[in-house]
Coordinates of C-alpha atoms in Angstrom, one line a residue:
M1 CA 137.0 64.2 92.1
S2 CA 133.5 63.5 91.6
H3 CA 132.3 62.7 95.0
L4 CA 133.9 66.0 96.8
S5 CA 131.5 68.5 96.9
P6 CA 132.1 72.2 95.0
A7 CA 132.9 73.7 98.4
A8 CA 135.9 71.7 99.0
F9 CA 137.4 72.9 95.9
L10 CA 136.6 75.9 96.4
V11 CA 138.3 76.2 99.9
W12 CA 141.7 74.9 97.9
A13 CA 141.3 77.7 95.2
I14 CA 141.0 80.6 98.1
L15 CA 144.0 79.0 100.1
S16 CA 146.0 78.8 96.7
S17 CA 145.1 82.2 95.4
L18 CA 146.4 83.5 99.1
L19 CA 149.8 81.4 98.7
G20 CA 150.2 83.1 95.5
V21 CA 149.5 86.8 96.9
F22 CA 151.8 85.8 99.3
L23 CA 154.7 84.4 97.4
V24 CA 154.9 88.0 95.2
W25 CA 154.6 89.6 98.1
H26 CA 157.4 88.2 100.2
L27 CA 159.9 88.2 97.2
W28 CA 159.2 91.3 96.5
S29 CA 159.7 92.6 99.6
F30 CA 163.0 89.9 99.9
D31 CA 164.9 91.3 97.4
R32 CA 162.2 93.1 94.6
F33 CA 162.4 89.6 92.3
K34 CA 166.1 89.7 91.8
C35 CA 165.8 85.8 93.4
L36 CA 164.3 85.0 89.8
R37 CA 166.8 85.8 87.5
W38 CA 168.9 83.4 85.9
S39 CA 172.0 85.1 85.3
Q40 CA 172.0 86.5 89.0
G41 CA 175.9 86.4 89.6
S42 CA 176.1 85.1 93.5
Q43 CA 173.5 82.8 92.9
G44 CA 174.6 79.0 91.7
S45 CA 172.8 76.0 89.4
F46 CA 171.7 74.7 92.7
K47 CA 169.8 77.4 94.2
R48 CA 168.7 78.0 90.6
V49 CA 167.2 74.6 90.7
M50 CA 165.6 74.9 94.2
T51 CA 163.9 78.4 93.4
Y52 CA 162.2 77.3 90.5
S53 CA 161.0 73.9 91.5
Y54 CA 159.6 75.2 94.6
L55 CA 157.9 78.1 92.5
L56 CA 156.9 76.2 89.9
S57 CA 154.8 74.0 92.4
V58 CA 152.7 76.7 93.9
P59 CA 150.9 77.8 90.1
L60 CA 150.8 74.0 89.8
I61 CA 148.8 73.7 92.5
W62 CA 146.4 76.8 91.9
T63 CA 145.5 75.5 88.5
Y64 CA 144.4 72.3 90.0
S65 CA 142.2 73.5 92.7
V66 CA 140.8 76.4 90.5
G67 CA 140.5 74.5 87.6
F68 CA 138.1 71.7 89.3
A69 CA 136.4 74.2 91.3
I70 CA 135.3 75.8 88.1
I71 CA 134.3 72.6 86.8
K72 CA 132.1 71.5 89.7
Y73 CA 130.5 74.7 89.9
S74 CA 129.8 74.7 86.5
E75 CA 128.1 70.6 86.5
G76 CA 126.3 71.3 90.0
F77 CA 124.5 68.8 91.7
M78 CA 122.0 66.1 91.1
V79 CA 119.3 63.9 92.6
L80 CA 120.3 60.3 92.8
P81 CA 117.5 57.9 94.4
G82 CA 118.6 56.3 97.2
F83 CA 121.6 58.5 97.8
G84 CA 119.8 61.9 97.8
V85 CA 121.5 65.1 96.4
I86 CA 125.1 64.4 95.4
P87 CA 127.5 66.3 93.0
V88 CA 127.1 65.3 89.0
P89 CA 129.3 62.0 88.5
H90 CA 132.5 62.9 85.9
Q91 CA 130.7 60.3 83.3
L92 CA 127.7 63.1 83.3
W93 CA 130.0 66.0 82.4
K94 CA 130.5 68.0 79.6
Q95 CA 133.1 66.6 76.9
A96 CA 135.2 69.8 77.6
H97 CA 135.3 68.9 81.1
Q98 CA 136.1 65.5 80.6
N99 CA 138.9 66.2 78.5
A100 CA 140.5 68.5 80.8
I101 CA 140.8 65.9 84.3
L102 CA 143.9 64.0 82.7
P103 CA 145.5 67.6 82.8
L104 CA 144.3 68.8 85.9
Y105 CA 145.7 65.8 87.4
L106 CA 149.1 65.8 85.8
A107 CA 149.5 69.3 87.1
V108 CA 148.8 67.9 90.5
A109 CA 151.0 65.5 90.1
F110 CA 153.8 67.6 89.0
A111 CA 152.8 70.0 92.0
W112 CA 153.4 67.2 94.8
A113 CA 156.6 65.8 93.0
L114 CA 158.2 69.3 93.1
E115 CA 157.0 69.6 96.6
M116 CA 158.9 66.4 97.8
V117 CA 162.5 67.7 95.6
T118 CA 162.1 70.4 98.4
H119 CA 161.3 68.6 101.5
L120 CA 163.7 65.8 100.5
E121 CA 166.5 68.4 100.0
E122 CA 165.7 70.1 103.4
L123 CA 166.1 66.5 104.7
C124 CA 169.4 65.6 103.6
F125 CA 170.4 69.2 104.5
W126 CA 169.3 69.4 108.4
L127 CA 171.0 66.5 108.3
F128 CA 174.7 67.6 106.7
V129 CA 174.0 70.7 109.6
V130 CA 173.5 68.6 112.0
N131 CA 176.1 65.8 111.6
A132 CA 179.2 68.0 109.8
G133 CA 182.0 68.3 111.3
S134 CA 184.7 71.0 110.9
A135 CA 186.7 69.2 108.1
Q136 CA 183.3 68.8 106.2
R137 CA 182.4 71.5 104.5
D138 CA 181.4 70.7 100.9
W139 CA 177.7 70.3 100.7
F140 CA 177.8 69.0 96.9
R141 CA 180.5 66.3 97.9
S142 CA 178.4 64.9 100.8
L143 CA 176.5 61.8 100.8
Y144 CA 172.7 63.9 101.8
F145 CA 173.4 66.0 98.4
K146 CA 173.8 62.7 96.5
T147 CA 171.0 61.2 98.3
W148 CA 168.9 64.4 97.2
L149 CA 170.1 63.9 93.9
V150 CA 169.0 60.0 93.6
G151 CA 165.6 60.8 95.8
S152 CA 164.8 64.2 93.5
V153 CA 164.8 61.9 90.2
V154 CA 162.7 59.4 91.8
A155 CA 160.0 61.6 92.8
I156 CA 160.2 63.9 89.6
L157 CA 159.3 60.2 87.4
Y158 CA 157.0 58.3 89.4
V159 CA 154.3 60.4 91.0
P160 CA 153.3 61.6 87.4
L161 CA 153.9 58.0 85.9
V162 CA 151.3 56.5 88.0
T163 CA 148.7 59.2 87.1
I164 CA 149.9 58.7 83.1
F165 CA 149.4 54.4 83.8
T166 CA 146.0 54.6 85.4
R167 CA 144.4 57.1 83.3
S168 CA 141.9 55.2 81.8
D169 CA 139.8 55.3 85.0
P170 CA 139.4 58.8 86.3
L171 CA 138.5 57.3 89.7
K172 CA 141.2 54.9 90.1
C173 CA 143.7 57.6 88.5
E174 CA 142.8 60.3 91.3
A175 CA 143.1 57.3 94.0
Y176 CA 146.6 56.4 93.0
T177 CA 147.9 59.8 92.3
F178 CA 146.5 60.5 95.8
L179 CA 148.2 57.5 97.3
A180 CA 151.3 57.6 95.5
G181 CA 152.2 61.2 96.5
S182 CA 150.6 61.1 100.0
L183 CA 152.9 58.3 100.8
G184 CA 156.0 60.1 99.8
S185 CA 155.0 63.1 101.6
L186 CA 154.4 61.0 104.7
S187 CA 157.4 59.4 104.9
L188 CA 159.8 62.5 104.0
T189 CA 157.6 63.7 107.3
L190 CA 158.3 61.3 109.4
W191 CA 162.1 61.3 108.6
F192 CA 162.1 64.8 109.5
I193 CA 160.7 64.6 113.3
P194 CA 164.4 62.7 114.5
V195 CA 166.1 66.1 112.8
L196 CA 164.1 68.1 114.8
H197 CA 164.9 65.8 118.1
L198 CA 168.8 66.2 117.4
F199 CA 168.5 69.8 116.3
G200 CA 168.0 70.7 120.0
P201 CA 171.3 69.4 121.5
F202 CA 173.1 70.9 118.2
L203 CA 172.4 74.1 119.2
R204 CA 173.4 74.1 122.8
S205 CA 176.6 72.6 121.7
L206 CA 177.1 75.8 118.9
R207 CA 176.3 77.7 122.1
K208 CA 179.0 76.0 124.4
E209 CA 182.1 76.1 121.4
G210 CA 181.3 79.5 121.6
V211 CA 179.6 80.8 117.8
D212 CA 178.0 84.0 117.9
M213 CA 174.8 84.9 118.5
T214 CA 173.6 85.8 115.1
T215 CA 174.0 82.5 113.6
I216 CA 172.4 81.0 117.2
V217 CA 169.4 83.2 116.6
R218 CA 169.2 82.4 112.7
L219 CA 169.3 78.6 113.4
T220 CA 166.8 78.5 116.4
K221 CA 164.4 80.6 114.1
F222 CA 164.6 78.1 111.3
H223 CA 164.3 74.7 114.1
E224 CA 161.0 76.9 115.4
L225 CA 159.8 77.1 111.9
N226 CA 160.5 73.5 110.8
T227 CA 158.8 72.5 113.9
I228 CA 155.7 74.5 112.9
R229 CA 156.0 73.3 109.2
V230 CA 156.1 69.3 110.1
V231 CA 152.7 69.5 111.9
F232 CA 151.3 71.4 108.8
R233 CA 152.5 69.0 106.7
L234 CA 150.9 65.9 108.7
L235 CA 148.0 67.6 108.2
F236 CA 148.4 67.4 104.9
S237 CA 149.7 64.4 104.3
L238 CA 147.7 62.3 106.8
P239 CA 144.0 63.4 105.5
I240 CA 144.8 62.5 101.7
I241 CA 146.6 59.0 102.4
I242 CA 143.1 58.2 104.6
L243 CA 141.1 59.5 101.3
A244 CA 143.6 57.4 99.0
V245 CA 144.1 54.3 100.6
D246 CA 139.9 54.1 100.7
G247 CA 139.6 55.2 97.3
V248 CA 141.8 52.1 95.9
R249 CA 139.6 49.6 98.2
P250 CA 136.6 47.4 96.5
H251 CA 134.0 49.3 99.1
Q252 CA 135.0 52.5 100.2
H253 CA 133.7 54.1 103.5
V254 CA 134.9 56.8 103.9
N255 CA 134.5 58.2 100.6
D256 CA 130.9 57.8 100.5
S257 CA 130.8 60.3 103.8
L258 CA 129.7 64.2 101.9
I259 CA 131.2 65.5 105.1
G260 CA 134.1 62.6 105.7
T261 CA 135.8 63.7 102.2
D262 CA 134.8 67.4 102.6
L263 CA 136.5 67.7 105.7
L264 CA 139.8 65.8 105.0
A265 CA 140.0 67.8 101.6
M266 CA 139.5 70.7 103.5
V267 CA 142.2 70.2 106.9
A268 CA 144.9 68.7 103.7
G269 CA 144.3 72.0 101.7
F270 CA 145.1 74.1 104.9
G271 CA 147.6 72.3 105.5
V272 CA 149.6 71.7 102.1
V273 CA 149.3 75.8 101.9
L274 CA 150.3 76.7 105.1
S275 CA 153.5 74.4 105.1
S276 CA 154.4 75.9 101.5
G277 CA 154.0 79.1 103.0
L278 CA 156.8 78.2 105.5
T279 CA 159.2 76.8 102.9
L280 CA 159.0 80.3 101.1
V281 CA 160.0 81.6 104.9
I282 CA 162.7 79.7 105.2
F283 CA 164.1 79.4 101.6
F284 CA 163.9 83.5 101.2
P285 CA 164.4 84.5 104.8
R286 CA 163.5 88.4 105.3
S287 CA 166.2 91.0 106.8
I288 CA 164.1 93.4 108.3
E289 CA 167.4 95.5 109.5
G290 CA 168.7 95.0 105.6
E291 CA 165.6 96.0 104.4
I292 CA 165.4 99.5 106.3
S293 CA 169.1 100.1 105.4
R294 CA 168.5 99.8 101.7
N295 CA 165.5 101.8 102.4
T296 CA 167.1 104.4 104.1
S297 CA 169.8 104.8 101.7
R298 CA 167.7 105.0 98.9
N299 CA 165.6 107.8 100.1
R300 CA 168.7 109.9 101.4
G301 CA 168.8 111.9 97.9
F302 CA 165.1 112.9 99.3
F303 CA 166.7 116.1 101.0
S304 CA 167.3 119.3 99.0
S305 CA 168.5 122.4 100.1
K306 CA 164.8 123.4 101.0
N307 CA 164.1 119.5 102.4
H308 CA 167.7 119.5 104.9
L309 CA 167.8 117.8 108.1
T310 CA 168.8 120.6 111.0
F311 CA 171.1 119.3 113.8
V312 CA 170.5 121.0 117.5
S313 CA 173.6 120.9 119.4
Q314 CA 174.0 120.1 123.0
E315 CA 174.6 123.8 123.4
Q316 CA 172.0 125.4 121.6
E317 CA 169.3 122.7 123.2
L318 CA 170.5 123.7 126.4
Y319 CA 170.6 127.3 126.3
G320 CA 167.8 127.8 124.4
T321 CA 169.8 129.3 121.6
Y322 CA 168.0 127.6 118.6
D323 CA 166.1 129.5 116.1
V324 CA 163.7 128.2 113.3
R325 CA 165.4 130.7 111.1
D326 CA 168.9 129.4 111.1
T327 CA 166.8 126.3 108.9
E328 CA 166.2 128.4 106.0
D329 CA 167.4 128.7 102.8
P330 CA 170.7 129.5 103.2
D331 CA 170.8 131.4 99.5
K332 CA 168.3 133.8 100.7
E333 CA 170.1 137.1 102.5
P334 CA 169.8 137.6 106.0
P335 CA 168.4 140.5 107.5
P336 CA 170.9 143.1 109.2
S337 CA 170.1 142.4 113.0
S338 CA 170.6 138.9 112.4
I339 CA 174.2 139.7 111.4
Y340 CA 174.6 141.8 114.4
E341 CA 173.1 138.9 116.8
E342 CA 175.6 136.5 115.3
S343 CA 178.7 138.3 115.9
I344 CA 177.8 139.3 119.9
A345 CA 176.0 135.9 120.8
V346 CA 178.4 133.1 122.6
A347 CA 176.7 130.6 124.6
P348 CA 178.7 130.3 128.1
S349 CA 179.6 126.2 127.2
T350 CA 181.2 127.9 124.1
A351 CA 183.5 130.9 125.7
W352 CA 186.4 128.8 126.0
R353 CA 186.6 128.5 122.4
Q354 CA 187.6 132.5 122.2
E355 CA 190.1 131.6 124.8
A356 CA 191.6 128.9 123.8
Q357 CA 195.5 128.3 123.6
P358 CA 196.9 128.6 119.8
P359 CA 197.7 125.2 118.4
S360 CA 200.6 123.3 118.2
A361 CA 203.3 123.5 115.2
D362 CA 202.3 119.8 114.0
S363 CA 198.7 120.8 114.0
Q364 CA 197.6 120.8 110.0
Y365 CA 194.4 123.0 110.7
P366 CA 194.9 126.9 110.4
P367 CA 193.3 128.3 113.8
P368 CA 190.0 129.8 113.0
P369 CA 189.6 133.3 113.1
P370 CA 188.9 134.9 116.4
L371 CA 185.3 136.6 117.1
P372 CA 185.3 140.2 117.3
K373 CA 184.6 141.4 121.1
V374 CA 181.3 143.8 120.9
T375 CA 181.0 144.9 124.8
T376 CA 177.4 145.7 125.7
P377 CA 175.5 146.7 128.7
Q378 CA 175.4 144.9 131.6
S379 CA 171.7 145.6 132.4
A380 CA 170.6 145.8 128.4
A381 CA 168.9 141.9 128.4
P382 CA 168.0 141.0 124.6
E383 CA 164.0 140.5 123.8
R384 CA 164.9 137.0 122.5
P385 CA 166.9 134.0 123.1
L386 CA 170.6 134.8 121.2
T387 CA 171.4 132.3 118.2
I388 CA 174.8 130.9 116.8
R389 CA 175.6 129.0 113.8
L390 CA 177.4 125.5 114.1
E391 CA 181.3 125.5 112.9
P392 CA 182.8 122.3 112.3
N393 CA 184.4 120.9 115.3
R394 CA 187.7 119.7 113.7
R395 CA 189.4 117.0 115.6
V396 CA 193.0 118.0 116.4
P397 CA 195.6 115.4 115.2
E398 CA 197.1 112.9 117.8
P399 CA 200.4 112.4 118.4
D400 CA 202.1 109.0 117.2
I401 CA 200.9 105.8 118.5
E402 CA 204.6 104.9 118.9
L403 CA 205.0 107.7 121.2
R404 CA 202.6 106.4 123.4
P405 CA 202.8 104.5 126.8
Q406 CA 202.6 100.6 126.3
Q407 CA 199.0 99.2 127.9
A408 CA 199.1 96.0 129.2
V409 CA 197.0 93.9 127.0
P410 CA 194.5 91.6 128.8
K411 CA 195.1 87.7 128.9
L412 CA 192.3 85.4 127.7
T413 CA 191.4 83.2 130.7
A414 CA 191.9 79.2 130.5
D415 CA 188.1 78.8 129.9
N416 CA 188.6 81.0 127.0
L417 CA 191.2 80.1 125.5
A418 CA 190.4 76.5 125.9
K419 CA 187.1 77.2 123.5
H420 CA 189.2 79.4 121.2
N421 CA 191.5 76.3 120.6
S422 CA 188.2 73.9 120.1
R423 CA 186.3 76.0 118.3
A424 CA 187.7 75.1 115.0
K425 CA 188.0 71.2 115.9
K426 CA 184.0 70.9 116.1
V427 CA 182.2 73.8 114.6
A428 CA 181.7 73.2 110.9
H429 CA 182.8 76.9 109.2
F430 CA 179.9 76.9 106.5
V431 CA 177.4 77.2 109.8
Q432 CA 178.6 80.5 110.7
N433 CA 177.9 81.9 106.8
F434 CA 175.2 80.2 105.6
K435 CA 171.6 82.2 105.8
S436 CA 169.0 79.6 103.9
P437 CA 169.1 75.9 103.2
I438 CA 169.5 76.5 99.3
D439 CA 172.1 79.4 99.9
F440 CA 175.1 77.1 99.3
R441 CA 178.0 77.8 96.7
R442 CA 180.7 75.8 95.7
S443 CA 183.6 75.4 97.7
R444 CA 186.7 76.0 95.6

């Protein structure tokens, strides 16, 4: 705190602000903030708890970093004989700044506790996914869910309690708060490494069992994101635990060095912000295909009678009979010359329609009226390409399916039949349906 330079807290403030901007943009692109509604129908209580626990940790980290950045730059530096220029110690701060120390420590303590709740849920969830079989399909009745429930209560209580019990000495309070939080984060990160090791064989087993490719791609994406996030979580927890362990010792070595404390604090800031951003992407995975489909359906009403799409048939493109005047306003009365051209313009590929056989008796559509035959001199060549207007090409009703000849149905090979029969024995049913580690609903 007092031994850190203002630049270190400024880096934390900038990074946490960027995380907040990314959070708002991602949730808006995800579903226009619908996931934040408390009364969302398809969202269960578990997903609401996980959503709000993660979203609350981001503004708490921002409050801690921005608050101390403002205080540190307001207090500035001082010259201490024997040590040189150092940041002003907290004993010499203004009374208002001293009163803000404990609330800011409580903010980072609760943020740390909520972050451990999030990471513990993911650890238990991925263990459940890797070890679950076809008979085990309910996450809420599993041992992993109960472990997360107990661990979350412990995390919510012990980190803020450590801050409250050591509040008499700000330096001691900071050291023990960061030690408690970093130990919890480091233990969860180390426990996550075996899960990453087991996830590769798990994906290969899913391919052998014939799971659809969409599920394989989704799980592979989650596996890669979790691997990258573990690296950033180590970059966050290891520097903090070094500073915390050095802070609780009688003689400090790392904390007495300004470059050491600033370097470790800045690396930890990058680690916590980037890992939190990856957690957001994992919890709320965007579907670009779905977003494009929603935007396309939303913009369908854009085309009016004056702004409509024009479809060119293959005959028009092949024989050059497409005319821009066909895309004009249909309510506008066409010139007399165009009426004459419509009656005589017949593309060679559509000439068979005039000599078509009469429809059968069971046809439900009346035959189209024949085009008038107009004879023109052979030598007379049109001055410009002839035009035609598109007509609906209605499909003739097919005969009854019972009257069709029976076709031979291909039989499954022995390997495919074995995969089909063994698929339900090894693969859990929920694996092919889930989209996010928090998107689970209680089975009935």
